[in-house]
Coordinates of N, CA, C and O in Angstrom, one line a residue:
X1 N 19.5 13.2 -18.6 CA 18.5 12.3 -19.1 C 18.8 10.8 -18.8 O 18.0 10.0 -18.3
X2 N 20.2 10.5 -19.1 CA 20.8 8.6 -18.8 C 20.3 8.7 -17.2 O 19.7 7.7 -16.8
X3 N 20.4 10.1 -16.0 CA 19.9 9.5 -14.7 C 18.5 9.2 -14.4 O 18.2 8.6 -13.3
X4 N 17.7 9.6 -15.2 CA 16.2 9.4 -14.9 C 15.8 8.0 -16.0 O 14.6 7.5 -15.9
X5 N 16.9 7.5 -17.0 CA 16.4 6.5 -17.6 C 16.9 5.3 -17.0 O 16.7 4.2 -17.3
X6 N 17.8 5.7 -15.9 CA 18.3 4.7 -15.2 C 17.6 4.0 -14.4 O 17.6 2.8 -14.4
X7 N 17.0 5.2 -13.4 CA 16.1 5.5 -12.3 C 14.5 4.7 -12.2 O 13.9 4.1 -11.3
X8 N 14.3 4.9 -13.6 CA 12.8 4.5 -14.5 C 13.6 2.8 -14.3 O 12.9 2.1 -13.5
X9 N 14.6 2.2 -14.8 CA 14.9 0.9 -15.4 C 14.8 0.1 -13.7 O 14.4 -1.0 -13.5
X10 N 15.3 1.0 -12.8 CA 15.6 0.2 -11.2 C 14.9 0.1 -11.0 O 14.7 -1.0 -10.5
X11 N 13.9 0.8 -10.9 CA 12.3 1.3 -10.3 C 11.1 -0.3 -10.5 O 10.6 -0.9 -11.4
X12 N 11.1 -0.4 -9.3 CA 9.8 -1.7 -9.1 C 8.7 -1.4 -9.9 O 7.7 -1.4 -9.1
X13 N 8.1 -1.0 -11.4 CA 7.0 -0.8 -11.5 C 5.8 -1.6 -11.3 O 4.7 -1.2 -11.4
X14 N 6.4 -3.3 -11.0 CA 5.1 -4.0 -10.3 C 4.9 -3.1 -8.7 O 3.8 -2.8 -8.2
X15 N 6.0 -2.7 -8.3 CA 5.3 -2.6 -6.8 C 4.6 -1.2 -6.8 O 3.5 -1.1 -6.3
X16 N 5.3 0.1 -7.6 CA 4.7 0.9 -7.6 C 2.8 0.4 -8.3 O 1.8 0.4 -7.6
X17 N 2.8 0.1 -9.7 CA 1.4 -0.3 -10.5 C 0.0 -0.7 -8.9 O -1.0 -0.2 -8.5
X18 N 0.8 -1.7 -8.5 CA -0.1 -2.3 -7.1 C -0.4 -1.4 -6.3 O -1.6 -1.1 -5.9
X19 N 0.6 -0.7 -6.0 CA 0.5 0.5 -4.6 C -0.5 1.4 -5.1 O -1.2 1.7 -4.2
X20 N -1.0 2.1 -6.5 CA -1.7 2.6 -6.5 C -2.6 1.7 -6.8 O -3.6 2.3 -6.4
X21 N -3.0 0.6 -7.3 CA -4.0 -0.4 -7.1 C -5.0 0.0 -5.7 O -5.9 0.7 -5.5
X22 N -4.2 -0.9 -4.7 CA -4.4 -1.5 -3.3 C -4.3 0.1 -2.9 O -5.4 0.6 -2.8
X23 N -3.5 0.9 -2.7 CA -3.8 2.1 -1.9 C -4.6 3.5 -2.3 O -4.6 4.5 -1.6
X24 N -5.2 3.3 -3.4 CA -6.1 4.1 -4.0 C -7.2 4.0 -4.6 O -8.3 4.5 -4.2
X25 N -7.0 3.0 -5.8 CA -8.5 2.3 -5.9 C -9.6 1.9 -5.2 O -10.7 2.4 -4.9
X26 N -8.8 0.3 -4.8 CA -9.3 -0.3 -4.2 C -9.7 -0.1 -2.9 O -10.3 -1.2 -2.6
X27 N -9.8 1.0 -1.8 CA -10.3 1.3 -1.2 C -11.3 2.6 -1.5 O -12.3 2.6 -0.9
X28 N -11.1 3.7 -2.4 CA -11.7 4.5 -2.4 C -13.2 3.4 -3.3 O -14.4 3.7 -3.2
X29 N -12.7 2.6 -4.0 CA -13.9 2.2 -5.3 C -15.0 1.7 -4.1 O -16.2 1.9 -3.9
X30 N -13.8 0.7 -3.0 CA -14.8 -0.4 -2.8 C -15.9 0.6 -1.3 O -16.9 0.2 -0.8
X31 N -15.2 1.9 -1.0 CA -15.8 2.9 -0.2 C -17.8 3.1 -0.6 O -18.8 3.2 0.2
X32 N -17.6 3.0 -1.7 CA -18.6 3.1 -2.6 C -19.8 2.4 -2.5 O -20.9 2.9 -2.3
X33 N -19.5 1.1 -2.7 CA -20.3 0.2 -3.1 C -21.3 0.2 -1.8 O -21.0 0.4 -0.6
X34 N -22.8 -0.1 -2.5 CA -23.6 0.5 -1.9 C -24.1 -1.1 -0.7 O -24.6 -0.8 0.4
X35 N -24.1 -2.5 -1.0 CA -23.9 -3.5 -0.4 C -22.9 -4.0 0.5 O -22.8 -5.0 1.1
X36 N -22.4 -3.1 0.4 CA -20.8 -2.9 1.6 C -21.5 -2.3 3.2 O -22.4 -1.4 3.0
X37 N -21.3 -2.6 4.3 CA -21.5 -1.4 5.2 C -20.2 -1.2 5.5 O -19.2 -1.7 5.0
X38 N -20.4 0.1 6.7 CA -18.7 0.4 6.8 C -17.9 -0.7 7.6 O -16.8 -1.1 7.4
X39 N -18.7 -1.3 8.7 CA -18.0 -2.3 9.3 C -17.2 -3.5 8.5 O -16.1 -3.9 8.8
X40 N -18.1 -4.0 7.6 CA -17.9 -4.5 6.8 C -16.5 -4.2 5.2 O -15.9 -5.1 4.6
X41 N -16.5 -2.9 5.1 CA -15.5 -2.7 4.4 C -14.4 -1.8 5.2 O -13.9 -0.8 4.6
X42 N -14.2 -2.2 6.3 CA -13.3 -1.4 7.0 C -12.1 -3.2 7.4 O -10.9 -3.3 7.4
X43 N -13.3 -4.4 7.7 CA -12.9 -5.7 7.9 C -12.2 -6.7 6.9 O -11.3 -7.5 7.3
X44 N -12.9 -6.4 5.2 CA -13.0 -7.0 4.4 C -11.5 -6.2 3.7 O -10.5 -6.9 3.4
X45 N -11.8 -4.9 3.6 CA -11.0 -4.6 2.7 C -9.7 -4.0 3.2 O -8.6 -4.3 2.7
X46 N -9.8 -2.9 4.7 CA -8.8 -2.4 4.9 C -8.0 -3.1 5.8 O -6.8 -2.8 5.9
X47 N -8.5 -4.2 6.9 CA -7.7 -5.3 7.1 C -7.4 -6.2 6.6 O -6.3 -6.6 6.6
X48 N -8.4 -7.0 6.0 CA -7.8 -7.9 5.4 C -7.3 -8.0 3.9 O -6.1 -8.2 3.9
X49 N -7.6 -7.8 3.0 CA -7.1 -7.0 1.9 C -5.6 -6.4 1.6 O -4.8 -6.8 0.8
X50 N -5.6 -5.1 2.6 CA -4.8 -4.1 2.5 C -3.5 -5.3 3.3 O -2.3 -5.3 2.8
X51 N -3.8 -6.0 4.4 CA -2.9 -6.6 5.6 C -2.3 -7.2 4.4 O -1.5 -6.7 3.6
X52 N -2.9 -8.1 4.4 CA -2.0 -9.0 3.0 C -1.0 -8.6 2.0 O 0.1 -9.1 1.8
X53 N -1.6 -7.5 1.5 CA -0.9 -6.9 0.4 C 0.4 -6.3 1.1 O 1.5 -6.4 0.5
X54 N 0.3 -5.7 2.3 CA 1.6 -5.3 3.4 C 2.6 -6.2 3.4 O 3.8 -6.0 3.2
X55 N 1.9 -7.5 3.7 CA 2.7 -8.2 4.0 C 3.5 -8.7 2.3 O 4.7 -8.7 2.4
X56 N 3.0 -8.9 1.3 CA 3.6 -9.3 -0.1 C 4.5 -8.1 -0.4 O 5.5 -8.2 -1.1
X57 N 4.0 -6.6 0.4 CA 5.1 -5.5 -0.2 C 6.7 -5.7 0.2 O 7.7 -5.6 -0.5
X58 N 6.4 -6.1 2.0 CA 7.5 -6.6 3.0 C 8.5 -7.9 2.4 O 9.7 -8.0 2.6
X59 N 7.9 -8.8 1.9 CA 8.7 -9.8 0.9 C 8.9 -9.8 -0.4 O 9.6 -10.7 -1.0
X60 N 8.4 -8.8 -1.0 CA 8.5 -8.6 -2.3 C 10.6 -7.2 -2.0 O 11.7 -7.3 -2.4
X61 N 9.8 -6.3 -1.2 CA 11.2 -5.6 -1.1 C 12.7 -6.4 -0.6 O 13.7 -6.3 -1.2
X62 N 12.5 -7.5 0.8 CA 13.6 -8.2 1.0 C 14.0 -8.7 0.2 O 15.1 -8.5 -0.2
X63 N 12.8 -10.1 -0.7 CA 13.7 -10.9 -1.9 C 14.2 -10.2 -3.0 O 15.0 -10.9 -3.6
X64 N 13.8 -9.0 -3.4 CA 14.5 -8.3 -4.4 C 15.6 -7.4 -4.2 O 16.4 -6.9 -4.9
X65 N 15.3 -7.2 -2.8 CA 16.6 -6.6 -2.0 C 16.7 -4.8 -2.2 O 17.5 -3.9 -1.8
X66 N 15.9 -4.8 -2.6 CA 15.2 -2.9 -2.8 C 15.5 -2.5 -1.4 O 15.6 -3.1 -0.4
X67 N 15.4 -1.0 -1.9 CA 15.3 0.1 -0.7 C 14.5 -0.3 -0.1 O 13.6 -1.0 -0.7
X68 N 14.3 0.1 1.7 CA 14.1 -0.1 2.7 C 12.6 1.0 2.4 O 11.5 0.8 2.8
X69 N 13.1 2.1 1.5 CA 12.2 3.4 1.2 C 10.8 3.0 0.3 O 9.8 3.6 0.2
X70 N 11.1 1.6 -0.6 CA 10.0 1.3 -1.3 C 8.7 0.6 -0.2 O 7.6 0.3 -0.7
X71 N 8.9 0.4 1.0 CA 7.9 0.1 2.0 C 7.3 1.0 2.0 O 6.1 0.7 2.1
X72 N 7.6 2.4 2.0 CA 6.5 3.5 1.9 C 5.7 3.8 0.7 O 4.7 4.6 0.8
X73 N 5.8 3.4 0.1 CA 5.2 3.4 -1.1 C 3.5 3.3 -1.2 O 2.7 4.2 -1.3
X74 N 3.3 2.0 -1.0 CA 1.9 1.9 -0.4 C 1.2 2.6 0.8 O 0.0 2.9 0.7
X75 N 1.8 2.7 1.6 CA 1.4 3.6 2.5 C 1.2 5.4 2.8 O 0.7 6.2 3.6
X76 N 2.0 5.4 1.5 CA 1.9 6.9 1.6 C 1.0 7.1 0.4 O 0.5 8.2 0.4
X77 N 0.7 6.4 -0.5 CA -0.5 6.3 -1.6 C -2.0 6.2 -1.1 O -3.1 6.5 -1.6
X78 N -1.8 5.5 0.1 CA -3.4 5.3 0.8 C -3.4 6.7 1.6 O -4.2 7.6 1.4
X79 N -2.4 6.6 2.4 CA -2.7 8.5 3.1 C -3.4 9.4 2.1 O -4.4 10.2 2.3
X80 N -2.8 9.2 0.9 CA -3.2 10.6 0.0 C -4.7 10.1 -0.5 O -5.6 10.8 -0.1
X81 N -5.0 9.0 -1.1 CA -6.3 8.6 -1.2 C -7.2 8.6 0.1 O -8.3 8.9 -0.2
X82 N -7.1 8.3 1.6 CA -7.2 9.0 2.8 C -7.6 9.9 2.9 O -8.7 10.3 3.2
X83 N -6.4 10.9 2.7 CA -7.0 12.2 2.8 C -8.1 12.9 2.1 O -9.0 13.6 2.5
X84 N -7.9 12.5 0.8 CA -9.1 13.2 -0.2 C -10.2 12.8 0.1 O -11.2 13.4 0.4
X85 N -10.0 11.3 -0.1 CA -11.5 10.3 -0.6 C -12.4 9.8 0.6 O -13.5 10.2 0.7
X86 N -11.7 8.8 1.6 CA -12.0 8.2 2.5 C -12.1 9.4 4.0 O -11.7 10.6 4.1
X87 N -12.9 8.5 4.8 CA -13.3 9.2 6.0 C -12.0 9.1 6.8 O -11.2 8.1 6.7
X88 N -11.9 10.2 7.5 CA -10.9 10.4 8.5 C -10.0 9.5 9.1 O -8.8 9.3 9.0
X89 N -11.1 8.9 10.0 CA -10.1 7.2 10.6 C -9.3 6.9 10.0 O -8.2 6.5 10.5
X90 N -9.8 6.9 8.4 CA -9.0 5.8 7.7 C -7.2 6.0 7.7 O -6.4 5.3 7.1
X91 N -6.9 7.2 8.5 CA -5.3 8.1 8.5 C -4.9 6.9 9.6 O -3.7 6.5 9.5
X92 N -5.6 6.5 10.4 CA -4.6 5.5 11.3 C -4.4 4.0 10.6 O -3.8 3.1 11.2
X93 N -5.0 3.7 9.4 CA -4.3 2.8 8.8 C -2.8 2.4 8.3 O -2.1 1.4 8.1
X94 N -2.6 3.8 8.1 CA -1.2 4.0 7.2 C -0.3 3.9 8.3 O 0.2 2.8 8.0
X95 N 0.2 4.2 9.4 CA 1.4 3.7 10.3 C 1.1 2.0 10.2 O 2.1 1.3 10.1
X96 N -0.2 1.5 10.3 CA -0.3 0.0 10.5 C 0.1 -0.7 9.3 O 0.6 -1.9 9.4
X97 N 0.1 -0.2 8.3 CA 0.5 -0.6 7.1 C 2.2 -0.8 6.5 O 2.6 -1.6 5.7
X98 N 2.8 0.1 7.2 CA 4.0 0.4 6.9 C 4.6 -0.4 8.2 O 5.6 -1.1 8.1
X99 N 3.8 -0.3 9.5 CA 4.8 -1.5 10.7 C 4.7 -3.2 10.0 O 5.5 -4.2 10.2
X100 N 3.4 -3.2 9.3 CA 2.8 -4.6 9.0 C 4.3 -4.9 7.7 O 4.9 -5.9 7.7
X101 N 4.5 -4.0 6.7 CA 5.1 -4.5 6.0 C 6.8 -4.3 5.9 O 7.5 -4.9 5.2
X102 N 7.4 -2.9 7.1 CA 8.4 -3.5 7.6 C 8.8 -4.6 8.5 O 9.9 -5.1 8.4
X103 N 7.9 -5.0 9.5 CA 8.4 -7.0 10.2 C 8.3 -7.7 8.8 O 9.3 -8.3 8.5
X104 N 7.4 -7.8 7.9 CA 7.4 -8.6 6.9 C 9.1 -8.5 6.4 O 9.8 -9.6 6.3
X105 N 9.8 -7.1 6.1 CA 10.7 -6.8 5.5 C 11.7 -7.4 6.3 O 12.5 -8.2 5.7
X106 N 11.8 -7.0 8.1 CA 12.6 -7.3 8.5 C 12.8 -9.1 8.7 O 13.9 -9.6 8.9
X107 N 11.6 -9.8 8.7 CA 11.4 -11.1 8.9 C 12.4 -11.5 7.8 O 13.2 -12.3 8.2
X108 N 12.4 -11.4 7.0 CA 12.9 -12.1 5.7 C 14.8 -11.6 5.5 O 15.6 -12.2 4.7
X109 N 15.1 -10.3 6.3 CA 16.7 -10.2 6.6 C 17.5 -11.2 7.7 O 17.3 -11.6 8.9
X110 N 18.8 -11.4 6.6 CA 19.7 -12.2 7.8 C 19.7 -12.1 9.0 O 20.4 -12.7 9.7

């Protein structure tokens, strides 16, 4: 039990809380909206949006100095929302998301 309360205490739960934000919600909700077209929320939300937040994952892990592993985090939360919710395409987001927020990661190492 002390290794899983340990585990819980190290554990980013700002970055996890976001990752399912930004990689589940926020794309499946904004999928929705009926004043959206897809061009438009493929521009709005899954590049520009999602890019950003990549990039805040990539400096949020260096300056806290976390596993290299919490970069997947977001990215493997949008695959699974991908898969279920969103149209097909949306599967080649997730490699771009995880290159976008390891340079961020690596940019910010010695």
């Amino acid at each position: 039990m002390a290794i899983f309360k340990s585990k819980w205490q190290a554990m980013d739960k700002l970055l996890w809380g976001l990752g399912v934000v930004f990689g589940m919600l926020v794309p499946v909700l904004t999928d929705q909206l009926s004043f959206l077209t897809r061009v438009h929320w493929v521009v709005w939300f899954l590049l520009v949006v999602n890019g950003i937040y990549s990039i805040w994952v990539g400096n949020r892990v260096a300056k806290r100095q976390l596993s290299v592993l919490n970069l997947l985090v977001f990215p493997v939360l949008f695959l699974l929302a991908a898969y279920f919710f969103m149209p097909h395409f949306t599967y080649y987001f997730t490699p771009a998301y995880w290159a976008v927020s390891y340079l961020a990661w690596a940019s910010r190492q010695q």
